[in-house]
Coordinates of C-alpha atoms and ligand atoms in Angstrom, one line a residue:
M1058 CA 86.5 88.2 79.8
N1059 CA 86.5 84.4 80.2
Q1060 CA 82.9 83.6 80.8
N1061 CA 84.1 80.2 82.6
L1062 CA 85.6 82.3 85.3
D1063 CA 83.5 82.3 88.5
Q1064 CA 83.3 86.1 88.7
H1065 CA 81.4 85.8 92.0
A1066 CA 84.0 83.4 93.8
V1067 CA 85.2 84.9 97.1
I1068 CA 89.0 85.1 97.6
L1069 CA 90.0 84.9 101.3
P1070 CA 93.6 85.7 102.9
P1071 CA 96.2 84.8 102.6
A1072 CA 95.6 84.5 98.8
M1073 CA 98.0 86.4 96.5
L1074 CA 96.7 89.5 94.6
G1075 CA 98.1 90.9 91.4
M1076 CA 98.5 94.6 90.9
L1077 CA 99.6 96.3 87.7
G1078 CA 101.5 99.5 88.5
G1079 CA 103.8 100.1 91.4
G1080 CA 103.3 103.9 92.3
Q1081 CA 101.9 105.3 95.4
L1082 CA 98.2 104.0 94.6
G1083 CA 99.8 100.6 94.4
R1084 CA 101.8 101.1 97.5
F1085 CA 98.5 102.0 99.5
F1086 CA 97.0 99.0 98.0
V1087 CA 99.6 96.7 99.2
I1088 CA 99.3 98.3 102.7
A1089 CA 95.5 97.6 102.7
A1090 CA 95.8 94.2 101.4
H1091 CA 98.6 93.2 103.9
E1092 CA 96.5 94.5 106.8
M1093 CA 93.8 92.1 105.7
G1094 CA 96.1 89.2 105.5
Y1095 CA 96.6 89.1 101.7
Q1096 CA 99.9 88.9 99.8
V1097 CA 100.5 91.1 96.7
T1098 CA 102.5 90.8 93.4
V1099 CA 103.3 94.3 91.8
L1100 CA 104.3 94.4 88.2
D1101 CA 106.1 97.4 87.2
P1102 CA 109.1 98.2 85.2
D1103 CA 110.7 100.4 87.8
A1104 CA 113.1 98.5 90.2
N1105 CA 112.4 101.1 92.8
S1106 CA 108.7 101.5 92.5
P1107 CA 107.0 102.6 95.7
A1108 CA 104.7 99.6 95.7
G1109 CA 107.2 97.0 94.3
K1110 CA 109.5 97.9 97.3
I1111 CA 106.9 96.6 99.8
A1112 CA 105.1 93.9 97.7
D1113 CA 105.7 90.2 98.5
V1114 CA 106.6 89.8 94.9
H1115 CA 108.0 92.4 92.4
I1116 CA 107.8 91.4 88.7
C1117 CA 110.0 93.9 87.2
A1118 CA 108.9 94.0 83.7
A1119 CA 107.0 96.0 81.2
F1120 CA 103.2 96.3 81.2
D1121 CA 103.0 94.4 77.9
D1122 CA 105.5 91.7 78.7
K1123 CA 103.6 88.5 78.1
A1124 CA 105.7 86.1 80.0
A1125 CA 105.6 88.6 82.9
L1126 CA 101.7 88.9 82.6
L1127 CA 101.5 85.1 82.2
S1128 CA 103.4 84.8 85.6
L1129 CA 101.1 87.4 87.2
A1130 CA 97.9 85.7 86.2
N1131 CA 99.3 82.2 87.1
T1132 CA 100.4 83.2 90.6
C1133 CA 97.6 85.6 91.7
A1134 CA 93.9 85.0 92.6
A1135 CA 92.8 88.1 91.0
I1136 CA 94.3 91.2 89.4
S1137 CA 93.7 95.0 89.4
T1138 CA 95.4 98.0 88.1
E1139 CA 96.5 101.4 89.6
F1140 CA 97.8 102.9 86.4
E1141 CA 95.4 104.0 84.0
N1142 CA 97.6 103.9 81.0
V1143 CA 98.1 100.0 81.3
P1144 CA 97.6 98.7 78.0
A1145 CA 93.9 97.5 77.9
D1146 CA 95.2 94.6 75.9
S1147 CA 97.1 93.3 78.7
L1148 CA 94.0 93.5 80.8
S1149 CA 92.2 91.5 78.2
F1150 CA 94.9 88.8 78.2
L1151 CA 94.9 88.5 82.0
A1152 CA 91.1 88.4 82.1
E1153 CA 91.3 85.2 80.1
I1154 CA 92.9 83.4 83.0
K1155 CA 91.9 85.3 86.3
P1156 CA 89.2 87.7 87.4
V1157 CA 90.4 91.4 86.4
R1158 CA 89.0 94.4 88.2
P1159 CA 88.1 96.9 86.7
S1160 CA 87.7 95.5 83.2
A1161 CA 89.7 96.2 80.0
Y1162 CA 86.5 97.7 78.6
S1163 CA 86.1 100.3 81.2
V1164 CA 90.0 101.0 81.5
A1165 CA 90.0 101.4 77.7
I1166 CA 87.2 104.0 77.6
A1167 CA 88.7 106.0 80.4
Q1168 CA 92.3 106.2 79.2
H1169 CA 91.4 107.8 76.0
R1170 CA 89.9 111.1 76.1
V1171 CA 87.9 110.9 72.8
S1172 CA 86.2 107.6 73.8
E1173 CA 85.6 109.0 77.3
K1174 CA 84.1 112.2 76.1
N1175 CA 81.9 110.3 73.6
F1176 CA 81.0 107.7 76.2
L1177 CA 80.0 110.6 78.6
K1178 CA 78.1 112.3 75.9
H1179 CA 76.2 109.4 74.8
A1180 CA 75.4 108.6 78.3
G1181 CA 73.6 111.7 78.6
L1182 CA 76.2 113.2 81.2
P1183 CA 77.0 117.0 80.9
V1184 CA 80.5 117.8 79.7
A1185 CA 82.2 120.9 78.6
P1186 CA 81.8 121.7 74.8
F1187 CA 84.6 119.9 72.9
A1188 CA 85.7 118.9 69.4
V1189 CA 87.9 115.8 68.6
I1190 CA 90.9 116.7 66.4
N1191 CA 92.6 114.1 64.3
E1192 CA 94.2 116.4 62.0
I1193 CA 95.2 120.0 61.8
E1194 CA 92.0 120.9 59.5
D1195 CA 89.8 119.7 62.3
L1196 CA 90.7 122.8 64.5
P1197 CA 87.8 125.3 64.4
N1198 CA 88.5 128.6 63.1
D1199 CA 88.4 132.0 65.1
D1200 CA 84.7 132.4 64.5
S1201 CA 84.0 129.4 66.9
D1202 CA 83.1 130.2 70.4
I1203 CA 85.1 127.3 71.8
Y1204 CA 88.1 130.0 72.2
P1205 CA 89.8 130.2 74.7
A1206 CA 90.2 126.5 74.8
I1207 CA 92.4 123.8 76.1
L1208 CA 94.0 121.3 73.7
K1209 CA 94.5 117.9 75.5
V1210 CA 96.1 114.8 73.8
A1211 CA 93.8 111.8 73.9
R1212 CA 96.3 109.6 75.3
F1213 CA 98.7 109.4 78.3
G1214 CA 98.1 112.8 79.5
Y1215 CA 98.0 113.3 83.5
D1216 CA 98.6 115.9 86.0
G1217 CA 98.1 118.5 83.4
K1218 CA 100.8 117.0 80.9
G1219 CA 100.0 116.9 77.5
Q1220 CA 97.6 120.1 77.6
S1221 CA 98.1 123.4 76.1
R1222 CA 95.9 126.5 76.7
V1223 CA 95.2 128.2 73.3
K1224 CA 93.4 131.5 72.6
N1225 CA 92.6 131.0 68.8
Q1226 CA 93.1 128.6 65.8
H1227 CA 96.6 129.5 65.2
E1228 CA 97.9 128.8 68.7
A1229 CA 95.8 125.6 68.6
Q1230 CA 97.5 124.7 65.3
L1231 CA 101.0 125.4 67.1
A1232 CA 100.2 123.4 69.9
F1233 CA 98.7 120.3 67.8
M1234 CA 101.9 120.4 65.9
Q1235 CA 104.1 120.3 69.2
F1236 CA 102.0 117.4 70.2
E1237 CA 103.1 115.7 67.0
R1238 CA 99.7 115.7 65.5
E1239 CA 98.6 113.1 68.0
E1240 CA 94.8 112.7 68.5
C1241 CA 93.6 115.4 70.6
V1242 CA 90.4 116.9 72.3
L1243 CA 89.9 120.5 72.0
E1244 CA 87.9 121.7 75.0
K1245 CA 86.3 125.2 75.8
M1246 CA 88.4 126.8 78.6
L1247 CA 85.6 127.2 81.3
K1248 CA 85.2 129.7 84.2
L1249 CA 85.1 127.3 87.0
D1250 CA 83.3 128.2 90.2
Y1251 CA 85.0 125.5 91.8
E1252 CA 86.2 121.7 91.2
L1253 CA 84.6 118.3 92.9
S1254 CA 85.3 114.7 92.8
V1255 CA 83.4 111.7 93.8
V1256 CA 85.5 108.4 94.5
L1257 CA 83.2 105.3 94.7
A1258 CA 83.6 101.5 94.7
R1259 CA 81.0 99.2 92.6
D1260 CA 81.3 95.4 93.1
A1261 CA 80.5 92.5 90.7
H1262 CA 76.9 92.4 91.8
G1263 CA 76.5 96.1 91.3
N1264 CA 76.4 97.3 94.8
V1265 CA 77.8 100.9 94.8
A1266 CA 79.5 102.5 98.0
A1267 CA 80.3 106.3 97.2
F1268 CA 82.6 108.2 99.4
P1269 CA 81.7 112.0 100.4
T1270 CA 82.2 114.5 97.7
A1271 CA 85.8 116.2 97.8
E1272 CA 86.3 119.9 96.8
N1273 CA 89.7 120.2 95.0
S1274 CA 91.9 122.9 94.1
H1275 CA 94.9 122.6 91.7
L1276 CA 98.1 124.2 91.2
N1277 CA 99.8 124.1 87.6
G1278 CA 97.4 121.4 86.8
I1279 CA 98.0 119.0 89.6
L1280 CA 95.7 118.5 92.4
D1281 CA 97.0 120.6 95.5
V1282 CA 94.4 120.5 98.2
S1283 CA 91.0 118.4 98.8
I1284 CA 88.6 119.5 101.4
V1285 CA 86.1 116.9 102.3
P1286 CA 83.1 117.4 102.8
A1287 CA 83.1 119.8 100.1
R1288 CA 81.9 123.5 100.9
G1289 CA 79.5 125.0 98.7
S1290 CA 76.1 123.5 97.9
D1291 CA 75.1 120.3 99.5
A1292 CA 72.7 119.8 96.8
I1293 CA 75.6 119.9 94.1
S1294 CA 77.7 117.8 96.1
H1295 CA 75.0 115.1 96.3
Q1296 CA 74.2 115.5 92.7
A1297 CA 77.8 114.7 92.0
Q1298 CA 77.7 111.5 93.9
K1299 CA 74.6 110.6 91.9
L1300 CA 76.2 111.3 88.6
A1301 CA 79.3 109.4 89.6
V1302 CA 77.0 106.3 90.4
L1303 CA 75.6 106.8 87.1
V1304 CA 78.9 107.0 85.3
A1305 CA 79.8 103.7 87.1
E1306 CA 76.6 102.0 86.1
K1307 CA 76.6 103.0 82.5
L1308 CA 80.1 101.5 82.3
A1309 CA 79.2 98.4 84.1
Y1310 CA 82.3 99.2 86.3
T1311 CA 83.6 96.8 88.8
G1312 CA 86.3 98.5 90.9
V1313 CA 87.2 101.7 92.5
M1314 CA 86.9 104.9 90.3
G1315 CA 87.2 108.6 90.8
V1316 CA 85.1 111.0 88.8
E1317 CA 86.2 114.5 88.5
F1318 CA 83.6 117.5 88.1
F1319 CA 83.8 121.0 87.3
V1320 CA 81.0 123.3 88.8
C1321 CA 80.4 126.1 86.2
K1322 CA 77.7 128.7 86.6
G1323 CA 76.1 126.5 89.3
E1324 CA 75.9 123.6 86.9
L1325 CA 77.9 120.2 87.3
L1326 CA 80.1 118.9 84.3
V1327 CA 81.8 115.5 84.3
N1328 CA 85.5 116.4 83.6
E1329 CA 87.1 113.0 83.5
I1330 CA 87.2 109.3 85.0
A1331 CA 89.8 107.7 86.8
P1332 CA 89.5 103.8 86.6
R1333 CA 91.4 103.4 89.8
P1334 CA 91.6 104.9 93.5
H1335 CA 92.1 108.8 93.2
N1336 CA 94.5 111.2 94.7
S1337 CA 91.5 113.1 96.0
G1338 CA 90.3 110.1 97.8
H1339 CA 93.5 109.9 99.9
Y1340 CA 91.5 111.4 102.8
T1341 CA 89.4 108.2 103.1
I1342 CA 92.7 106.6 104.6
D1343 CA 92.5 108.6 107.7
A1344 CA 88.8 109.8 107.8
C1345 CA 86.7 107.1 106.8
V1346 CA 85.5 103.7 108.3
T1347 CA 86.9 101.9 105.1
N1348 CA 89.4 103.6 102.7
Q1349 CA 89.5 103.6 98.9
F1350 CA 92.2 100.8 98.9
E1351 CA 90.5 98.5 101.1
Q1352 CA 87.5 98.9 98.9
Q1353 CA 89.8 98.0 96.0
V1354 CA 90.8 94.8 97.8
R1355 CA 87.3 94.2 98.6
V1356 CA 86.0 94.4 95.1
M1357 CA 88.8 92.3 93.7
T1358 CA 88.3 89.5 96.1
G1359 CA 84.3 89.5 96.1
L1360 CA 84.0 90.6 99.6
P1361 CA 81.1 92.9 100.4
L1362 CA 82.1 96.7 100.3
G1363 CA 83.2 98.1 103.5
N1364 CA 81.3 101.1 105.2
S1365 CA 82.3 104.5 103.4
Y1366 CA 81.2 106.5 106.4
Q1367 CA 83.4 109.6 106.9
H1368 CA 84.0 110.0 110.6
S1369 CA 86.1 113.3 110.6
S1370 CA 86.3 116.2 108.4
A1371 CA 89.5 116.0 106.3
V1372 CA 91.9 118.2 104.4
M1373 CA 94.5 116.7 102.3
V1374 CA 97.5 118.4 100.9
N1375 CA 99.8 117.1 98.1
L1376 CA 103.5 117.2 98.9
L1377 CA 105.4 117.5 95.3
G1378 CA 109.0 117.4 94.6
D1379 CA 109.0 121.1 94.3
I1380 CA 109.3 121.5 98.0
W1381 CA 112.4 119.3 98.4
P1382 CA 115.7 121.2 98.7
A1383 CA 118.2 121.0 95.7
D1384 CA 120.5 118.8 97.8
E1385 CA 118.6 115.6 97.5
K1386 CA 119.9 114.2 100.8
V1387 CA 118.0 116.9 102.6
A1388 CA 114.2 116.6 103.3
P1389 CA 111.7 119.3 103.6
E1390 CA 111.4 120.7 107.3
W1391 CA 108.8 118.2 108.6
Q1392 CA 108.9 119.1 112.4
H1393 CA 106.1 121.4 112.4
A1394 CA 103.8 119.2 110.6
L1395 CA 104.7 116.2 112.7
N1396 CA 104.2 118.2 115.8
N1397 CA 100.5 118.4 114.9
S1398 CA 98.4 115.6 116.8
Q1399 CA 95.6 115.6 114.0
L1400 CA 98.0 115.5 111.0
K1401 CA 98.5 112.2 109.3
M1402 CA 101.8 112.3 107.2
H1403 CA 102.3 109.8 104.2
L1404 CA 105.4 109.7 102.3
Y1405 CA 105.7 107.4 99.4
G1406 CA 109.3 106.4 99.7
K1407 CA 110.3 107.9 96.0
Q1408 CA 114.2 108.4 96.1
E1409 CA 114.2 111.3 93.4
A1410 CA 112.3 114.3 94.1
R1411 CA 111.5 116.3 90.8
Q1412 CA 109.3 119.3 90.0
G1413 CA 105.8 118.3 89.9
R1414 CA 106.5 114.7 91.3
K1415 CA 104.0 113.5 93.7
M1416 CA 106.2 112.6 96.9
G1417 CA 103.7 112.2 99.6
H1418 CA 100.7 113.9 101.1
F1419 CA 99.3 114.8 104.5
T1420 CA 95.8 114.8 105.8
V1421 CA 94.5 116.9 108.7
I1422 CA 91.5 115.4 110.4
N1423 CA 89.1 117.3 112.8
A1424 CA 85.4 117.2 114.0
S1425 CA 85.3 120.8 112.6
R1426 CA 86.0 121.2 108.9
D1427 CA 86.9 125.0 109.4
E1428 CA 89.5 123.9 112.0
A1429 CA 91.0 121.1 109.7
I1430 CA 91.1 123.8 107.0
K1431 CA 93.0 126.3 109.2
Q1432 CA 95.4 123.8 110.5
A1433 CA 96.2 122.3 106.9
M1434 CA 96.7 125.6 105.4
Q1435 CA 99.0 126.7 108.2
V1436 CA 101.3 123.7 107.8
R1437 CA 101.1 124.0 103.9
A1438 CA 102.3 127.7 104.1
D1439 CA 104.9 126.7 106.4
L1440 CA 106.2 124.1 103.9
N1441 CA 106.3 127.0 101.3
I1442 CA 103.9 125.0 99.2
G1443 CA 102.6 127.2 96.2
R1444 CA 105.1 129.8 96.6
Ligands
ADP2046 P1 94.5 115.6 84.0 O1 94.4 114.3 83.3 O2 95.9 116.1 83.9 O3 94.0 115.6 85.4 P2 92.4 117.4 83.4 O4 91.6 117.5 82.2 O5 91.7 116.8 84.7 O6 93.7 116.6 83.1 O7 92.9 118.8 83.7 C1 93.5 119.2 84.9 C2 93.2 120.6 85.5 O8 93.2 121.5 84.5 C3 91.7 120.6 85.8 O9 91.5 119.8 87.3 C4 91.2 121.8 85.8 O10 91.5 122.4 87.0 C5 92.0 122.4 84.7 N1 91.0 122.2 83.4 C6 91.1 121.2 82.7 N2 90.1 121.4 81.7 C7 89.6 122.6 81.7 C8 88.5 123.4 81.2 N3 88.0 123.0 80.1 N4 88.3 124.4 81.8 C9 89.0 125.0 82.8 N5 89.8 124.3 83.5 C10 90.2 123.2 83.1
MG2047 MG1 92.1 115.5 86.1

């Protein structure tokens, strides 16, 4: 970070903001920034990226293209990222010229499972038992109580990709070889009571606004449904918020982050950190005074954080490419969903529907959480999700 840059300067509309990454998170960022009167330049190598298509300027280039990064830094007042695998070096390069939030340091920790786990452990935060695997000899033998376990590649994993469930050392060896002996984390497979996440924003002064805790269920390693506020123990939901704030503080984090938790035998464990808005925080668009993307704009521009109060219970359901008919020109049968006056539909404008690809989501809001769950599950079933 360039110490000469004024990290507390306030950037007002219609300044140009820079976004690394053009996926759906970037698209929602562009929408939030536009609503507030800012302009946005998106850098993404995909000519058809969801955010690039609606940005004021799309720089179509690789995330490590120096000329493209220079142009981003020279034309934007501040820069953020929506893509956690953006090279940390690119963020450091940009930070010499303009404010970058979150910092290269915190993104570097969150994007590498080994540094992430070590950071959490040293910060005194509870995590699942794990071993770092650099070589095949590092895999514990069958006497170890780590099995059954999940082998996870340290880098570039997301949505359950780069993960393999293994019952013993032999299976772990095969999986490790399949991952081409890339550095991995071997994590004990836990019997989860349920999963939670907390999205929060932390500004450059250290002020924090945490959103209510979401209860998440996954399908094939991909987020399926978020219910907010989470059911289950309020004390645990509250504790999850406290731990998420602690993670942000220990990381000296500036920006929006998502922290995923496991609840196992009634105890919270931190699963992972996302250094960006989080899929489980999409409910904030329709159910909170300020949504997670507006918070991202606010942190970047040095504005005070918005109120994160949740005014309606919310249930978010992801729409994956799996429910698109094989004929790409046909869309799923949306009518029933769109007939519901409490349902907010969000489609990301992606042309190609692939298995497991996040194409959109919907959120049902209601004063009653039970009613929101009932309606969302009905629409989810009608769309054949999970069948
Ligand atoms: P990703 O980066 O793909 O989100 P995660 O580590 O969060 O990777 O794993 C995805 C999902 O797989 C989790 O949300 C959880 O449902 C399941 N999972 C991951 N690790 C474990 C574990 N140690 N025990 C039980 N379930 C796990
Ligand atoms: Mg995860």
